[in-house]
Tab-separated table of C-alpha atoms in Angstrom:
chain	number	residue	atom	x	y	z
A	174	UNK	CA	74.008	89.656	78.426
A	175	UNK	CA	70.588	89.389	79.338
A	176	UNK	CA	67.912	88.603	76.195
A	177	UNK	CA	64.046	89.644	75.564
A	178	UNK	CA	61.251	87.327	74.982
A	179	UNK	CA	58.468	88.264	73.111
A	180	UNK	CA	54.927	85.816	73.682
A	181	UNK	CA	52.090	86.058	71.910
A	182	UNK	CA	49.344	83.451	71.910
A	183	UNK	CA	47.097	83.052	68.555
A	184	UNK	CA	44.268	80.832	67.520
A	185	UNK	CA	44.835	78.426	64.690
A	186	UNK	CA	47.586	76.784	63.389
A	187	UNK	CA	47.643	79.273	60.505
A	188	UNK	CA	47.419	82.156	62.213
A	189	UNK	CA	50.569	81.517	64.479
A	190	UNK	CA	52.645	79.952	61.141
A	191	UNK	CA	51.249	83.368	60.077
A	192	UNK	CA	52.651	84.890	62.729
A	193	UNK	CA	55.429	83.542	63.210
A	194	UNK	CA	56.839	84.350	60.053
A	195	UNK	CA	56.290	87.523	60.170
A	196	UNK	CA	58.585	87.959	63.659
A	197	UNK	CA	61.240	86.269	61.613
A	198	UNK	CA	61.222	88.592	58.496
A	199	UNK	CA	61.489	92.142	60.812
A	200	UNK	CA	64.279	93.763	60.233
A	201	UNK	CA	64.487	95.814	63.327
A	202	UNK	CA	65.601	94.279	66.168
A	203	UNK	CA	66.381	90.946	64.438
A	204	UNK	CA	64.533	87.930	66.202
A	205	UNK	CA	67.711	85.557	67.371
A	206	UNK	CA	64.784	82.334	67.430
A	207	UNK	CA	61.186	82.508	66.855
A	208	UNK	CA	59.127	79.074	67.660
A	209	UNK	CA	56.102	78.069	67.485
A	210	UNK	CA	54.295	76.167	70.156
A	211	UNK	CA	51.174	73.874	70.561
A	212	UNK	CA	49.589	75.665	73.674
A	213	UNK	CA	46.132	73.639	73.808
A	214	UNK	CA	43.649	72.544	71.575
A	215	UNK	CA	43.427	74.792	68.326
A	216	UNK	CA	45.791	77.564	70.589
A	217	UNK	CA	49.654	77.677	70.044
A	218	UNK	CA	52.173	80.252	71.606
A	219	UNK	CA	55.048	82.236	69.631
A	220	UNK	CA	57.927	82.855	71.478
A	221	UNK	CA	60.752	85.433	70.158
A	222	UNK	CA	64.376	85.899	71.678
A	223	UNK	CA	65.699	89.016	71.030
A	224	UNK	CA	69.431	90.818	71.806
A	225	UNK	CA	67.754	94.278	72.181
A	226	UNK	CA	64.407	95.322	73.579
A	227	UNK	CA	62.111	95.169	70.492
A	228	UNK	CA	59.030	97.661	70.701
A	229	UNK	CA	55.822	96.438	71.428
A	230	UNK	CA	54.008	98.610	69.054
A	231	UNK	CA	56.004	98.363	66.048
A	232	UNK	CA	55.422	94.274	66.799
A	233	UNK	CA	51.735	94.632	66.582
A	234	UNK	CA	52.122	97.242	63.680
A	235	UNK	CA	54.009	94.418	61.809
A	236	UNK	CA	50.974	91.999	62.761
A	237	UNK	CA	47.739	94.112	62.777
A	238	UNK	CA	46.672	91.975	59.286
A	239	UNK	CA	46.477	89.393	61.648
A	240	UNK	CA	44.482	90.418	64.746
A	241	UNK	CA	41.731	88.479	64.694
A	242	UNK	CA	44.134	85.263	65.213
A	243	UNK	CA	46.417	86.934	68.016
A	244	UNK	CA	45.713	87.572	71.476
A	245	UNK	CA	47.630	89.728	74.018
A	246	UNK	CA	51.731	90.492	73.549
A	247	UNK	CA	53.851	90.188	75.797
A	248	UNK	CA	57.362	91.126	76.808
A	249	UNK	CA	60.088	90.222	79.589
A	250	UNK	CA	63.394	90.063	79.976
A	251	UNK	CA	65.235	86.539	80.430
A	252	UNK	CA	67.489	86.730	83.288
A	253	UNK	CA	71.161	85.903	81.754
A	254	UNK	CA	72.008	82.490	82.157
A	255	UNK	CA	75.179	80.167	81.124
A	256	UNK	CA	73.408	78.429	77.781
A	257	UNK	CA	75.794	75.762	77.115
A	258	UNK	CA	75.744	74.662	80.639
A	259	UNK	CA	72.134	74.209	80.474
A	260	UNK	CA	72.117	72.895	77.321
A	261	UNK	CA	74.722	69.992	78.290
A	262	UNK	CA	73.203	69.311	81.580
A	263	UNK	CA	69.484	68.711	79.448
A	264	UNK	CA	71.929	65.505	77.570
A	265	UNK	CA	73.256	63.573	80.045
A	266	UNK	CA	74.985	60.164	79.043
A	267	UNK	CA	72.989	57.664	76.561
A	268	UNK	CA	73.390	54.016	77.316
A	269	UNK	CA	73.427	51.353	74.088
A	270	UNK	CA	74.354	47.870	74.645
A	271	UNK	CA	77.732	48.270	75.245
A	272	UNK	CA	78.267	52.194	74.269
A	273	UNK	CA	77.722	55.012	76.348
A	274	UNK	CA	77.497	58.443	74.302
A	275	UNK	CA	78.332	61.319	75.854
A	276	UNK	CA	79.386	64.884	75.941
A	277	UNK	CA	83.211	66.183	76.804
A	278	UNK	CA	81.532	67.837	80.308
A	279	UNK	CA	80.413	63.967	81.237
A	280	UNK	CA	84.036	62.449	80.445
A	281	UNK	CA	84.536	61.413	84.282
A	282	UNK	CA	80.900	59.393	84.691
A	283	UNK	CA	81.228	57.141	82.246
A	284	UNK	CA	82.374	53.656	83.841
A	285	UNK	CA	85.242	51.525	82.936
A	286	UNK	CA	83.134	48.855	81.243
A	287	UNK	CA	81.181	50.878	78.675
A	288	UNK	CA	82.554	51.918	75.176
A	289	UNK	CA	82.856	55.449	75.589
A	290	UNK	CA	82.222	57.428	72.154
A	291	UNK	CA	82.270	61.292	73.031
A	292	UNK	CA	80.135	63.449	70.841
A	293	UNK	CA	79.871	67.141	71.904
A	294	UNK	CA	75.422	67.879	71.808
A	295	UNK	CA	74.619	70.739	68.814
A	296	UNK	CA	77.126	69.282	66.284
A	297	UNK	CA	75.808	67.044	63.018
A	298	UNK	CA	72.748	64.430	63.446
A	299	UNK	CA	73.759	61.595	65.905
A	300	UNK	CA	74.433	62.155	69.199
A	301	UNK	CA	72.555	59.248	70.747
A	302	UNK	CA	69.825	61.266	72.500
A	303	UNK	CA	67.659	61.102	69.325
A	304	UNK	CA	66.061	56.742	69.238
A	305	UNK	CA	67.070	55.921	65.880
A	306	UNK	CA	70.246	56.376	66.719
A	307	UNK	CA	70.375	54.374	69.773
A	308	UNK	CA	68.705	51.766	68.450
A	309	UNK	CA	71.793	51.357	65.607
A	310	UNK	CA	74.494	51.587	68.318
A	311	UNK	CA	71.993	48.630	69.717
A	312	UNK	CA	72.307	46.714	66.437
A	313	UNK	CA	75.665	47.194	66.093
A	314	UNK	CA	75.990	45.830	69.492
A	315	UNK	CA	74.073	42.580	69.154
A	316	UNK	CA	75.690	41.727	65.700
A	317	UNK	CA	79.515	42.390	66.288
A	318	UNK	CA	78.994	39.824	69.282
A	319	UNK	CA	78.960	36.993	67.523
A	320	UNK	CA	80.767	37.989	64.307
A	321	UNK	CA	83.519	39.703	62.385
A	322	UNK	CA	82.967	42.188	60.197
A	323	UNK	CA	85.824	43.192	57.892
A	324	UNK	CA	84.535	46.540	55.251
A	325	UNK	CA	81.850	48.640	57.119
A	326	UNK	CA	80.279	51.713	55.849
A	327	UNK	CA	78.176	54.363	57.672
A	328	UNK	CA	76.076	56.109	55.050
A	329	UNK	CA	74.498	59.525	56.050
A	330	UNK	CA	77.056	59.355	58.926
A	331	UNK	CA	76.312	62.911	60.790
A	332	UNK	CA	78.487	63.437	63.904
A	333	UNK	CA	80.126	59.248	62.918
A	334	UNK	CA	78.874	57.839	65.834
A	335	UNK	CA	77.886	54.977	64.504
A	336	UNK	CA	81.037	54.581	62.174
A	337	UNK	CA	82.963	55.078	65.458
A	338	UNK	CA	81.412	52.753	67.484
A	339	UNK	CA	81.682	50.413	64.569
A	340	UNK	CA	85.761	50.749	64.799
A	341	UNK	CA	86.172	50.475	68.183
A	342	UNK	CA	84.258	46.902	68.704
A	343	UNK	CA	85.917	46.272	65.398
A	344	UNK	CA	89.330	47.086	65.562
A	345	UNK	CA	90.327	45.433	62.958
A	346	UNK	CA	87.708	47.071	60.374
A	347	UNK	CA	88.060	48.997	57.181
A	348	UNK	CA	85.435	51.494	58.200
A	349	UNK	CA	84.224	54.331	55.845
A	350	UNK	CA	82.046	56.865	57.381
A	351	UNK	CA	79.476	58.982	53.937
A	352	UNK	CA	77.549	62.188	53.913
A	353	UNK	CA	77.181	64.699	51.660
A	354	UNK	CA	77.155	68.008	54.099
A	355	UNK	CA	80.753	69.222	54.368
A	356	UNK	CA	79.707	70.319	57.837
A	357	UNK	CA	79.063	66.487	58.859
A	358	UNK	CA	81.875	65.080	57.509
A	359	UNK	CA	84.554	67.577	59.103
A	360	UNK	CA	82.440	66.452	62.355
A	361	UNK	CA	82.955	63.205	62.160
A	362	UNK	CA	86.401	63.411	61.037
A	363	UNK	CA	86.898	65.673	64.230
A	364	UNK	CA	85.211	63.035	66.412
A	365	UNK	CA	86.635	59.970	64.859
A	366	UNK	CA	90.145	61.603	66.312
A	367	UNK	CA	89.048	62.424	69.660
A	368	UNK	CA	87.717	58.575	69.648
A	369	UNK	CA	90.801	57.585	68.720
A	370	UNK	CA	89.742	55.628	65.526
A	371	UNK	CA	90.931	58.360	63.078
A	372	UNK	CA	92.964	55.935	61.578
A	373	UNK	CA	90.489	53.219	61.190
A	374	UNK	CA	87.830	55.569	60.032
A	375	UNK	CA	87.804	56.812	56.441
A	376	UNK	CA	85.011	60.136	56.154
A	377	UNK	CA	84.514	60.823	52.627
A	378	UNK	CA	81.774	63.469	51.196
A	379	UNK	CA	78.911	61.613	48.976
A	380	UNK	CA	75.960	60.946	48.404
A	381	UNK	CA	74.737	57.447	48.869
A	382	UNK	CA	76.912	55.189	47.146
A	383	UNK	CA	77.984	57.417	44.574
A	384	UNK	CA	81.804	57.605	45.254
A	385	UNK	CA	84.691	55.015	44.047
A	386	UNK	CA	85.498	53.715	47.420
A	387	UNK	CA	81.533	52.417	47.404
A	388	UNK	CA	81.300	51.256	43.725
A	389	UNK	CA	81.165	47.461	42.813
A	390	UNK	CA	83.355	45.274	42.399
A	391	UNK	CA	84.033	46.687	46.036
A	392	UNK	CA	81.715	44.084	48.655
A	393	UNK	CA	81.170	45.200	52.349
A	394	UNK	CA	80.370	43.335	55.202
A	395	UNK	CA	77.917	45.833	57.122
A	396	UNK	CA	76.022	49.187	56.052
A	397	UNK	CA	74.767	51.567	58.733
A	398	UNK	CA	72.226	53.577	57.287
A	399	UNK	CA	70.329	56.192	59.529
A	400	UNK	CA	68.308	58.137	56.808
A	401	UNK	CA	65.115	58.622	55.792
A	402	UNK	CA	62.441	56.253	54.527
A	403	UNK	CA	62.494	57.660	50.903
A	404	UNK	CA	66.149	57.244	50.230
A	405	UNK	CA	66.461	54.554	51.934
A	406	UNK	CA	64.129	52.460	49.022
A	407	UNK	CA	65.981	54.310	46.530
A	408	UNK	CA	69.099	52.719	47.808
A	409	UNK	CA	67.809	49.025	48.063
A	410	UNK	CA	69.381	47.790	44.687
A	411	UNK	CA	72.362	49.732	44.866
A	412	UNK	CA	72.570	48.424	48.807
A	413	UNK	CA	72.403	45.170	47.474
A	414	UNK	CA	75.128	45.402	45.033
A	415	UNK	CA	77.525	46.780	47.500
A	416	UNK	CA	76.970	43.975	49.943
A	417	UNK	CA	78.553	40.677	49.871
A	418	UNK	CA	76.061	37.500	50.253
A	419	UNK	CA	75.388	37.155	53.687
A	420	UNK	CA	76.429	40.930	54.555
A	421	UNK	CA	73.993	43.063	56.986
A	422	UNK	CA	72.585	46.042	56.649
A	423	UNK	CA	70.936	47.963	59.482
A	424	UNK	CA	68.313	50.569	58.234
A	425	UNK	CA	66.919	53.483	60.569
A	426	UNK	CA	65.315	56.859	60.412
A	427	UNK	CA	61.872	54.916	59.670
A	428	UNK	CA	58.910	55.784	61.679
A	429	UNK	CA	56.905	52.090	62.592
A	430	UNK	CA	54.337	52.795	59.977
A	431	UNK	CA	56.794	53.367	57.127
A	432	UNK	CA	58.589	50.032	58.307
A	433	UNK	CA	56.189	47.794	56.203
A	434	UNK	CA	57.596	49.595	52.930
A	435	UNK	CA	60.931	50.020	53.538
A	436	UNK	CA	60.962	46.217	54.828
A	437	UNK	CA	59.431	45.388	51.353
A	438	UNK	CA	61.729	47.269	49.040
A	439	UNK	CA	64.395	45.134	50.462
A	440	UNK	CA	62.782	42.020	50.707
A	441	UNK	CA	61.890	42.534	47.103
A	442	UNK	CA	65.651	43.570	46.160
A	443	UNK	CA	67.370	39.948	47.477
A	444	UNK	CA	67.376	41.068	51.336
A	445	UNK	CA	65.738	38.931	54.300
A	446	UNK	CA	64.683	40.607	57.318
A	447	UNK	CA	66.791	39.408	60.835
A	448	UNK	CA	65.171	41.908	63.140
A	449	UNK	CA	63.026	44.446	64.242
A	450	UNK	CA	63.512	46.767	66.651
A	451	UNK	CA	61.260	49.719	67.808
A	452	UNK	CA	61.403	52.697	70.205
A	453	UNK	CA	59.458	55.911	70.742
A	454	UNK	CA	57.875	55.328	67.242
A	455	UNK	CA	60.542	54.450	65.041
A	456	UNK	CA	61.463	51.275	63.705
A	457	UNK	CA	65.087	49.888	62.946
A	458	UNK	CA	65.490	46.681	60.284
A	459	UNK	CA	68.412	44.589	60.306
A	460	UNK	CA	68.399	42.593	56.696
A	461	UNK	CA	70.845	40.372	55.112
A	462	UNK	CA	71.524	39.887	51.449
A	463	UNK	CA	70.554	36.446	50.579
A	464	UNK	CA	71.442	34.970	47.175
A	465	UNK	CA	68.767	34.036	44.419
A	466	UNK	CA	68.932	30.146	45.603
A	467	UNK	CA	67.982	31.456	48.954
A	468	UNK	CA	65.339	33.420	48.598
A	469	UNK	CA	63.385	30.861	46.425
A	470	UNK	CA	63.616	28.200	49.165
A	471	UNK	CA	60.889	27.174	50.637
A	472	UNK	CA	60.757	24.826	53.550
A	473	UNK	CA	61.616	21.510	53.739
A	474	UNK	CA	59.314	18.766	54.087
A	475	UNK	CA	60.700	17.500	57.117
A	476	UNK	CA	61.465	20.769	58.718
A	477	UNK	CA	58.728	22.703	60.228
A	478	UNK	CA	58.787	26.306	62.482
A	479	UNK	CA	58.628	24.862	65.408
A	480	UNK	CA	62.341	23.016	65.162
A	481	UNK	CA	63.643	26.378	63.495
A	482	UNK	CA	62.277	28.358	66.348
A	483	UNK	CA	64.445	25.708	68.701
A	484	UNK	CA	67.138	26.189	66.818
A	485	UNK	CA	67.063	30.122	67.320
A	486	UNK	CA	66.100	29.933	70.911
A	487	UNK	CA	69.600	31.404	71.677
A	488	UNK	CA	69.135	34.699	69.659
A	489	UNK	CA	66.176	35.579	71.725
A	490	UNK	CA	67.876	35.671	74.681
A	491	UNK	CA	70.219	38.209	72.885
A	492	UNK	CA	67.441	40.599	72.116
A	493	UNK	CA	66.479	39.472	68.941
A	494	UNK	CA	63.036	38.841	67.808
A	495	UNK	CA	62.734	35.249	66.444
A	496	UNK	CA	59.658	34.529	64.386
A	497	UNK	CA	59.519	32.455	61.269
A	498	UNK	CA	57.007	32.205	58.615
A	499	UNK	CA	57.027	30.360	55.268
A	500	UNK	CA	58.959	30.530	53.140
A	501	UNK	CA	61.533	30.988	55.016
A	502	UNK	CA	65.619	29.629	54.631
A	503	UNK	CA	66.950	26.173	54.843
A	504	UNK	CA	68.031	24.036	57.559
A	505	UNK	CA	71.552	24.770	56.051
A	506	UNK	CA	71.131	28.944	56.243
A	507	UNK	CA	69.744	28.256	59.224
A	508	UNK	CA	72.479	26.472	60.968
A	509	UNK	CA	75.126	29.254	59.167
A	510	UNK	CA	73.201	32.098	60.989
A	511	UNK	CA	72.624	30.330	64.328
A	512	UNK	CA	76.996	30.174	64.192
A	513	UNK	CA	77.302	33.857	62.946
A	514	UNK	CA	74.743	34.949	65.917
A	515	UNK	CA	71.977	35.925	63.731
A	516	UNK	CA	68.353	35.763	63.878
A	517	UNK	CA	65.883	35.797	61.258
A	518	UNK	CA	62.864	36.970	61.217
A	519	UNK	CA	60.145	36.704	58.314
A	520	UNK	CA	56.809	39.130	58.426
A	521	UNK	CA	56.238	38.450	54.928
A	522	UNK	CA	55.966	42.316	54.282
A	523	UNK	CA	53.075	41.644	51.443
């Protein structure tokens, strides 16, 4: 069934939010989408799909309080076309270290030595395409390399991409997947089955750690957390009490200039910053939870940056950024996170 579009250019960002929601509050037809466009400098465009020819007049009726902002309507019909075809073509296959993402339409291009993790495009947040979440599947990557992690959790876990790809590079994970939309959670359940880790993969509806399966005395090993920047620093004590000394978490959803404070909150509740990672604007942290002892070590006289940089040479052929500052860990710590194939990094965040 073929749909109308209705175009109308205005002047001023208020004018076409103005605008705008008018189109979405009429009644008759009912507007299926109405967006709002940047068309040039100070000039956006409003575009409004409709099922049924909507009238011109009783369009600029609705908006004649506004003419001063509005320039010419106009009308056309969109020649049918098959959506979700277009749609999936638009999201072809997203490469991550080792995991390929991908839709059920791109099953039969995915080679035999990726990690395939099929997530269908329009369902809950996470389906690769977006940077923050590649850059997790990245980190999860680079980490389970080198070591074993036994209790993972995936907190704001959308579609469970990330708890998915967490379960199938470690298969022999307790891996909890957290959200608090219902809609996300019978997602990922949904997903975690196709990916056939729906036995390894526990989806439970919360928010944050606020559920018994999260709760001290209960210590994980890794915490994915794609949020936001906000409750993400709300979480830093509570993130620290459900991670075991030494355990990783992997922060995302932070735009580069939020990184600073986000980076601080954590440094400030017991964490240590391993790596930095940044893409199309955002900004993913890797930390680990350091004991007090550690984190009130400075360096020792007879070991400078140079030799630590030397010692971490290997992690930067990994991908990981390796640049120390005082005060910074021991020789010791040092030596434990060279074995685990971990990185740190030290930016001070002051």
């Amino acid at each position: 069934m073929p749909l109308f579009k209705l175009s109308i250019s205005t002047f001023g960002l208020e004018a076409g939010g103005a605008a705008s929601d008018l189109l979405t509050e009429l009644a008759e037809p009912r507007a299926l989408a109405v967006t709002l466009f940047e068309d040039g400098p100070a000039s956006f465009l409003i575009e409004a799909y409709y099922e049924t020819e909507p009238s011109l007049e009783a369009a600029a009726d609705a908006l004649s309080a506004l003419r001063a902002g509005l320039g010419e309507a106009m009308l056309e019909a969109v020649p049918e076309q098959n959506w979700v075809a277009l749609s999936q073509a638009a999201l072809p296959p997203i490469a991550a270290g080792r995991f390929v993402v991908h839709g059920g339409h791109d099953r039969a291009r995915v080679g035999a030595r990726r990690i395939a993790i099929e997530i269908e495009a329009g369902e809950a947040f996470g389906t690769g395409h977006n940077a923050t979440t590649a850059l997790c599947l990245e980190a999860i990557d680079r980490l389970t390399r080198h070591r074993c992690f036994a209790r993972v959790v995936d907190l704001g876990c959308g579609t469970g991409v990330l708890a998915i790809a967490a379960a199938r590079v470690l298969p022999g994970a307790r891996v909890l997947a957290v959200d608090n939309d219902p809609l996300a959670t019978a997602i990922a359940r949904t997903n975690a089955r196709l990916n056939g880790v729906g036995r390894h993969v526990r989806v439970i509806d919360a928010s944050g750690f606020a559920h018994p399966l999260l709760r001290p005395p209960r210590a994980f090993d890794l915490v994915l957390a794609n949020l936001l920047p906000g409750p993400l620093v709300e979480l830093a004590p509570a993130m620290r009490r459900a991670l075991r000394p030494g355990g990783v978490a992997v922060l995302s959803g932070v735009l580069d200039h939020q990184a600073r404070e986000v980076g601080a909150s954590y440094c400030a509740a017991g964490f240590r910053l391993l790596a930095r990672s940044r893409r199309a604007g955002w900004t993913v942290l890797t930390l680990v939870r350091v004991t007090p002892h550690s984190t009130r070590h400075s360096w020792p006289e007879r070991t400078c940056a140079a030799c630590a940089r030397k010692l971490l040479k290997p992690l930067a052929a990994l991908g990981y950024t390796v640049d120390i500052k005082p005060p910074a860990p021991p020789t010791s710590q040092l030596s434990f996170w060279l074995r685990q194939g971990v990185g740190f990094r030290d930016d001070g965040w002051a």
